[in-house]
Coordinates of C-alpha atoms and ligand atoms in Angstrom, one line a residue:
X29 CA -48.5 103.2 -17.2
X30 CA -51.5 101.2 -17.8
X31 CA -50.6 101.9 -21.7
X32 CA -47.1 100.4 -21.0
X33 CA -48.7 97.5 -19.3
X34 CA -50.3 96.3 -22.1
X35 CA -47.9 97.3 -24.6
X36 CA -47.5 93.6 -25.5
X37 CA -50.5 91.9 -24.6
X38 CA -52.8 90.3 -27.2
X39 CA -54.7 93.3 -28.7
X40 CA -58.7 92.7 -29.4
X41 CA -61.0 95.3 -30.6
X42 CA -63.8 96.3 -28.0
X43 CA -66.6 94.2 -29.4
X44 CA -64.2 91.0 -29.4
X45 CA -65.2 88.3 -26.9
X46 CA -61.8 88.1 -25.6
X47 CA -61.6 91.9 -25.1
X48 CA -62.7 92.2 -21.5
X49 CA -61.2 89.0 -20.6
X50 CA -58.0 90.0 -21.4
X51 CA -58.4 93.5 -19.6
X52 CA -59.0 91.4 -16.7
X53 CA -56.2 89.1 -16.8
X54 CA -54.2 92.5 -17.2
X55 CA -55.8 94.3 -14.8
X56 CA -55.3 91.3 -12.0
X57 CA -51.7 90.8 -13.1
X58 CA -50.7 94.1 -12.6
X59 CA -52.5 94.4 -8.9
X60 CA -51.3 91.4 -7.8
X61 CA -47.7 91.7 -8.7
X62 CA -48.0 95.5 -7.0
X63 CA -49.9 94.1 -4.0
X64 CA -47.1 91.3 -3.5
X65 CA -44.3 93.2 -4.1
X66 CA -45.5 95.7 -1.3
X67 CA -46.5 93.1 0.6
X68 CA -43.0 91.2 0.5
X69 CA -41.2 94.0 1.1
X70 CA -43.3 95.2 4.3
X71 CA -43.2 91.9 5.7
X72 CA -39.5 91.6 5.1
X73 CA -38.6 95.0 6.3
X74 CA -41.4 96.1 8.8
X75 CA -42.9 92.9 10.1
X76 CA -40.2 91.0 10.0
X77 CA -42.5 88.0 8.8
X78 CA -40.3 85.6 6.6
X79 CA -42.9 83.4 6.2
X80 CA -45.7 85.6 5.1
X81 CA -42.9 87.2 2.9
X82 CA -41.9 84.3 0.9
X83 CA -45.6 83.5 0.1
X84 CA -46.1 86.9 -1.0
X85 CA -42.9 86.8 -3.0
X86 CA -44.3 84.1 -4.7
X87 CA -47.4 85.6 -5.4
X88 CA -45.3 88.3 -7.1
X89 CA -43.2 86.0 -9.1
X90 CA -46.2 83.9 -10.0
X91 CA -48.1 87.3 -11.3
X92 CA -44.7 87.9 -13.6
X93 CA -44.6 84.5 -15.1
X94 CA -48.3 84.3 -16.1
X95 CA -47.7 87.9 -17.5
X96 CA -44.4 87.0 -19.5
X97 CA -46.2 83.8 -20.5
X98 CA -49.3 85.8 -21.9
X99 CA -47.3 88.3 -23.9
X100 CA -45.3 85.5 -25.3
X101 CA -48.2 83.0 -26.3
X102 CA -51.1 85.6 -26.5
X103 CA -53.2 82.4 -25.1
X104 CA -56.3 83.7 -23.7
X105 CA -57.5 80.4 -22.4
X106 CA -54.4 79.4 -20.8
X107 CA -53.9 82.6 -19.0
X108 CA -57.4 82.6 -17.7
X109 CA -56.8 79.2 -16.4
X110 CA -53.5 80.5 -14.9
X111 CA -55.0 84.0 -13.1
X112 CA -58.0 82.0 -11.6
X113 CA -55.7 79.4 -10.3
X114 CA -53.6 82.0 -8.9
X115 CA -56.1 84.1 -7.1
X116 CA -57.7 80.8 -6.1
X117 CA -54.7 79.1 -5.0
X118 CA -53.2 82.0 -3.2
X119 CA -56.5 82.9 -1.4
X120 CA -56.6 79.1 0.2
X121 CA -52.9 78.9 0.9
X122 CA -53.5 82.4 3.0
X123 CA -56.6 81.7 4.4
X124 CA -55.2 78.0 5.3
X125 CA -51.7 79.8 6.8
X126 CA -53.8 81.8 9.2
X127 CA -56.2 78.7 10.1
X128 CA -59.4 80.7 8.9
X129 CA -59.0 83.0 11.5
X130 CA -58.7 86.9 11.3
X131 CA -61.8 87.0 8.9
X132 CA -59.3 85.5 6.4
X133 CA -62.2 83.7 4.9
X134 CA -63.8 86.8 3.4
X135 CA -60.9 86.6 0.6
X136 CA -62.8 83.5 -0.7
X137 CA -65.4 85.7 -1.9
X138 CA -63.2 87.0 -4.4
X139 CA -63.2 83.3 -6.4
X140 CA -66.4 83.4 -7.9
X141 CA -66.1 86.9 -10.0
X142 CA -62.5 85.5 -11.1
X143 CA -63.7 81.7 -11.7
X144 CA -67.0 82.9 -13.4
X145 CA -65.8 85.8 -15.7
X146 CA -62.5 84.1 -17.0
X147 CA -63.7 80.6 -17.2
X148 CA -67.2 80.7 -18.0
X149 CA -70.4 78.8 -15.9
X150 CA -69.3 75.1 -16.0
X151 CA -65.6 75.5 -14.9
X152 CA -66.2 78.6 -13.1
X153 CA -68.8 76.0 -10.9
X154 CA -66.0 73.7 -10.9
X155 CA -63.1 75.9 -9.2
X156 CA -65.7 77.4 -6.8
X157 CA -67.0 74.2 -5.8
X158 CA -63.2 73.0 -5.0
X159 CA -62.5 76.5 -3.4
X160 CA -65.4 76.5 -1.2
X161 CA -64.8 72.8 0.0
X162 CA -61.4 73.7 1.0
X163 CA -62.6 76.6 2.7
X164 CA -65.7 74.2 4.6
X165 CA -62.5 72.0 5.5
X166 CA -60.6 75.1 7.1
X167 CA -64.0 76.0 9.4
X168 CA -64.5 72.6 9.9
X169 CA -61.0 72.6 11.8
X170 CA -61.7 76.1 13.4
X171 CA -64.8 74.1 15.2
X172 CA -62.8 71.5 16.2
X173 CA -60.2 73.8 17.8
X174 CA -62.9 75.9 19.6
X175 CA -60.8 79.0 19.8
X176 CA -62.9 82.3 20.2
X177 CA -63.2 84.1 17.1
X178 CA -62.1 87.7 17.5
X179 CA -62.1 91.0 15.5
X180 CA -58.6 92.4 15.4
X181 CA -56.3 94.6 13.2
X182 CA -55.6 91.9 10.9
X183 CA -59.3 90.9 10.5
X184 CA -60.2 94.7 9.8
X185 CA -57.4 94.7 7.0
X186 CA -58.8 91.6 5.5
X187 CA -62.1 93.2 5.2
X188 CA -60.7 96.5 4.2
X189 CA -58.9 95.0 1.5
X190 CA -61.6 92.3 0.2
X191 CA -63.9 95.1 0.4
X192 CA -61.9 97.3 -1.9
X193 CA -61.2 94.1 -4.5
X194 CA -64.7 94.0 -4.8
X195 CA -65.3 97.4 -5.5
X196 CA -63.0 97.4 -8.2
X197 CA -64.5 94.0 -9.5
X198 CA -67.7 95.4 -9.8
X199 CA -66.8 98.6 -11.6
X200 CA -65.2 96.2 -13.7
X201 CA -68.5 94.0 -14.6
X202 CA -70.4 97.0 -14.6
X203 CA -68.2 98.4 -17.0
X204 CA -68.3 95.6 -19.2
X205 CA -72.2 95.3 -19.0
X206 CA -72.3 98.6 -20.0
X207 CA -70.1 98.5 -22.9
X208 CA -71.8 95.7 -24.5
X209 CA -75.0 97.3 -24.1
X210 CA -73.6 100.5 -25.7
X211 CA -72.5 98.5 -28.8
X212 CA -75.6 96.2 -28.7
X213 CA -77.8 99.4 -29.4
X214 CA -75.5 100.8 -31.6
X215 CA -75.3 97.5 -33.7
X216 CA -79.2 97.2 -33.3
X217 CA -79.6 101.0 -34.7
X218 CA -77.7 100.0 -37.7
X219 CA -79.3 97.0 -38.7
X220 CA -82.7 98.7 -38.2
X221 CA -81.5 101.6 -40.4
X222 CA -80.4 98.8 -42.7
X223 CA -83.6 97.0 -42.7
X224 CA -85.6 99.6 -43.4
X225 CA -83.7 101.8 -46.1
X226 CA -83.9 101.2 -49.7
X227 CA -80.1 100.4 -50.7
X228 CA -80.1 102.6 -54.0
X229 CA -81.6 105.7 -53.1
X230 CA -81.5 105.9 -49.1
X231 CA -85.2 106.4 -48.8
X232 CA -87.6 104.0 -47.0
X233 CA -88.0 100.9 -48.4
X234 CA -91.2 99.2 -48.7
X235 CA -91.1 97.4 -45.5
X236 CA -91.0 100.6 -43.3
X237 CA -93.5 102.0 -45.7
X238 CA -96.1 99.2 -44.8
X239 CA -95.5 99.7 -41.4
X240 CA -95.7 103.4 -41.2
X241 CA -98.9 103.0 -43.5
X242 CA -100.7 100.8 -41.0
X243 CA -99.5 103.3 -38.1
X244 CA -100.8 106.5 -40.0
X245 CA -104.2 104.7 -41.0
X246 CA -104.5 103.5 -37.2
X247 CA -104.0 106.9 -36.1
X248 CA -106.2 108.8 -38.8
X249 CA -108.9 106.9 -37.9
X250 CA -108.7 107.2 -34.2
X251 CA -108.0 110.8 -34.2
X252 CA -110.5 111.2 -36.9
X253 CA -107.8 113.3 -39.1
X254 CA -107.5 113.6 -42.7
X255 CA -104.6 111.7 -44.3
X256 CA -103.7 111.3 -47.8
X257 CA -101.6 109.0 -50.3
X258 CA -99.7 109.7 -53.4
X259 CA -98.2 107.1 -55.6
X260 CA -95.6 108.3 -58.1
X261 CA -94.2 106.9 -60.9
X262 CA -91.6 107.9 -63.5
X263 CA -92.9 108.2 -67.1
X264 CA -91.3 105.9 -69.6
X265 CA -88.4 104.8 -67.3
X266 CA -87.4 102.2 -69.3
X267 CA -86.6 104.3 -72.1
X268 CA -84.2 106.0 -69.9
X269 CA -82.5 102.5 -69.3
X270 CA -82.4 101.6 -72.8
X271 CA -80.9 104.8 -74.3
X272 CA -78.6 105.4 -71.4
X273 CA -77.9 102.0 -69.7
X274 CA -79.1 100.9 -66.4
X275 CA -76.5 102.5 -64.3
X276 CA -77.6 106.1 -66.1
X277 CA -81.1 104.9 -64.8
X278 CA -79.7 104.5 -61.2
X279 CA -78.3 107.7 -60.8
X280 CA -81.7 109.3 -62.3
X281 CA -83.6 107.4 -59.4
X282 CA -80.9 108.6 -56.7
X283 CA -81.2 112.4 -57.9
X284 CA -85.1 112.2 -58.3
X285 CA -85.0 110.5 -54.5
X286 CA -83.1 113.4 -53.5
X287 CA -85.2 116.0 -55.1
X288 CA -88.5 114.6 -53.8
X289 CA -86.8 114.5 -50.3
X290 CA -86.4 118.2 -50.5
X291 CA -89.5 119.0 -52.2
X292 CA -91.7 116.9 -49.8
X293 CA -93.3 118.8 -46.7
X294 CA -92.2 118.3 -43.7
X295 CA -94.0 115.7 -41.9
X296 CA -94.9 114.0 -45.0
X297 CA -93.3 110.2 -45.2
X298 CA -91.7 109.6 -48.4
X299 CA -90.4 105.9 -49.5
X300 CA -89.4 103.7 -52.5
X301 CA -92.1 101.4 -53.3
X302 CA -90.2 99.7 -55.7
X303 CA -88.6 100.2 -59.4
X304 CA -89.9 103.6 -60.3
X305 CA -92.3 104.0 -58.1
X306 CA -92.5 106.2 -54.7
X307 CA -95.2 106.6 -52.5
X308 CA -95.8 109.8 -50.3
X309 CA -97.8 109.8 -47.1
X310 CA -99.3 113.1 -45.9
X311 CA -100.9 113.0 -42.5
X312 CA -103.4 115.5 -41.4
X313 CA -103.7 116.6 -45.3
X314 CA -106.8 117.0 -47.2
X315 CA -107.3 115.7 -50.6
X316 CA -107.7 119.2 -52.3
X317 CA -104.3 120.1 -50.5
X318 CA -102.5 116.5 -51.4
X319 CA -103.3 117.4 -54.8
X320 CA -102.1 120.7 -54.9
X321 CA -99.0 119.3 -53.4
X322 CA -98.4 116.5 -55.9
X323 CA -99.0 118.9 -58.9
X324 CA -96.1 121.3 -57.4
X325 CA -94.1 118.1 -57.2
X326 CA -94.6 117.3 -61.0
X327 CA -93.9 120.6 -62.1
X328 CA -90.8 120.8 -60.0
X329 CA -89.5 117.6 -61.0
X330 CA -90.7 118.4 -64.8
X331 CA -88.6 121.7 -64.6
X332 CA -85.3 119.7 -63.3
X333 CA -82.7 117.3 -65.2
X334 CA -81.6 114.0 -63.7
X335 CA -78.7 112.6 -65.0
X336 CA -78.3 115.4 -67.6
X337 CA -82.0 114.1 -68.7
X338 CA -85.5 115.8 -68.5
X339 CA -88.0 113.5 -67.2
X340 CA -91.7 113.6 -66.2
X341 CA -93.7 111.9 -63.5
X342 CA -97.3 110.6 -63.2
X343 CA -98.9 110.8 -59.7
X344 CA -102.2 109.0 -58.2
X345 CA -103.7 110.6 -55.2
X346 CA -106.1 109.1 -52.6
X347 CA -107.8 110.5 -49.2
X348 CA -108.7 107.9 -46.3
X349 CA -112.3 107.0 -45.8
X350 CA -113.7 105.8 -42.5
X351 CA -114.1 102.4 -43.8
X352 CA -110.7 102.2 -45.4
X353 CA -107.9 99.6 -44.6
X354 CA -104.5 100.4 -45.9
X355 CA -105.2 98.0 -48.9
X356 CA -108.3 99.6 -50.1
X357 CA -106.7 103.2 -50.0
X358 CA -103.4 102.2 -51.8
X359 CA -105.8 100.2 -54.1
X360 CA -107.5 103.9 -55.0
X361 CA -104.6 105.6 -55.4
X362 CA -103.2 102.9 -57.3
X363 CA -105.8 103.2 -59.9
X364 CA -105.9 106.8 -59.7
X365 CA -102.0 106.3 -61.2
X366 CA -103.2 103.6 -63.7
X367 CA -105.9 106.5 -65.0
X368 CA -102.8 109.1 -65.2
X369 CA -100.7 106.7 -66.8
X370 CA -103.3 105.9 -69.3
X371 CA -104.8 109.5 -70.2
X372 CA -101.3 110.5 -71.2
X373 CA -98.7 110.7 -68.3
X374 CA -97.2 113.6 -66.8
X375 CA -100.4 114.2 -64.6
X376 CA -101.9 114.1 -61.5
X377 CA -105.2 112.2 -61.0
X378 CA -107.0 111.7 -57.7
X379 CA -109.3 108.8 -56.9
X380 CA -112.5 108.3 -58.9
X381 CA -115.1 109.9 -56.5
X382 CA -113.1 113.2 -56.9
X383 CA -112.5 115.6 -60.2
X384 CA -109.4 114.8 -61.3
X385 CA -106.7 117.5 -61.9
X386 CA -105.0 117.5 -65.1
X387 CA -101.5 118.6 -65.9
X388 CA -101.0 122.4 -66.7
X389 CA -99.2 121.4 -69.9
X390 CA -101.4 119.0 -71.1
Ligands
GTP417 N1 -81.9 101.6 -63.7 C1 -82.9 100.8 -62.7 N2 -84.0 100.7 -63.3 C2 -84.9 100.2 -62.7 C3 -84.9 99.9 -61.3 N3 -86.0 99.4 -60.9 C4 -86.5 99.0 -61.8 N4 -86.0 99.5 -63.0 C5 -86.7 99.6 -64.7 O1 -87.6 100.6 -64.6 C6 -88.3 100.3 -65.8 C7 -90.1 100.3 -65.8 O2 -90.5 100.2 -66.7 P1 -92.2 100.1 -67.2 O3 -93.0 99.7 -66.0 O4 -92.2 99.4 -68.4 O5 -92.5 101.7 -66.8 P2 -92.0 102.9 -67.8 O6 -91.3 102.5 -68.7 O7 -91.5 103.8 -66.6 O8 -93.3 103.2 -68.5 P3 -94.5 103.9 -67.8 O9 -94.5 103.5 -66.4 O10 -95.5 103.2 -68.6 O11 -94.5 105.0 -67.9 C8 -87.9 98.8 -66.3 O12 -87.0 98.6 -67.5 C9 -87.1 98.2 -64.9 O13 -86.0 97.3 -65.5 C10 -83.7 100.5 -60.8 O14 -83.5 100.0 -59.6 N5 -82.4 100.7 -61.6

């Protein structure tokens, strides 16, 4: 039924600013035309109240006219005005026609949700101001008449109908709120992933590495647990670019990143530091174990082909000390890497105060 109703409607994706307005217009026109049709028939054939039947029939025709206009033009702003004015006008007409009696004024509480949702804050406030001024005028008339206000069947129906309308409107509002929240959360997660991912390799990038390193160092100091850092650099990578082209160099980096990902232990944090350099953070790890892990990595990489080519890596290792900051720790690992490069490459070198481990096939 709803699918058929929305067949000719302006189609907006759920994230679009007019999506929910269009849906409120559609739902309101569907409900109002059904509601007014039923009331028209009841007033003609059951209550034989032709005055109300005329009012209800105008509501029915107005709903269908707005629907036809909206289907033809897809003008959301004009349709929003039309629906708000229709709802407001019919409510005020109804309240005025019964002189504000039979609790008919409760219908006026439906005006703000429509006006604000469809027209926004400023125009919504304006419509509400005018509508409630008219209501105040009607109430003033009641006070002048000084007739006793009773709660009969008519009042009961008014209260029940308005309550149902409010429940539907609140459901609608909640639907828009939670859907907007879900979309925002999904978009934030996507932006977050993009912000911390290296585009080429899909590993964590430098920004994420800096933040994570800071956290790990703080945690390690606080818990007094060992923590190591490895810097890894591809040997003679420039030659790969020069000999096989930059694209081949890219493929090598992607394949190397994939290999490192599978070779790293669970709980270790791997990131691309930049260019052909990678960093691995090893929480809860002593330097001796870190060196073993590094040596295993070096051997595994040396035994593989990347885009059809063999390559080797050099690694520098350092363990967090009591007086270390992230900077001093990285500096020591970087110096160790420098040593590895300048003592022949394809090897693991640990920071200065510990004996270095040399490559097996050096
Ligand atoms: N294909 C490709 N090349 C890159 C990328 N980032 C950096 N490079 C290249 O990596 C090369 C690094 O060269 P160098 O710093 O001289 O180091 P190397 O040739 O590996 O020599 P050593 O590190 O001393 O063993 C440069 O040619 C950069 O252009 C990248 O994302 N893709």
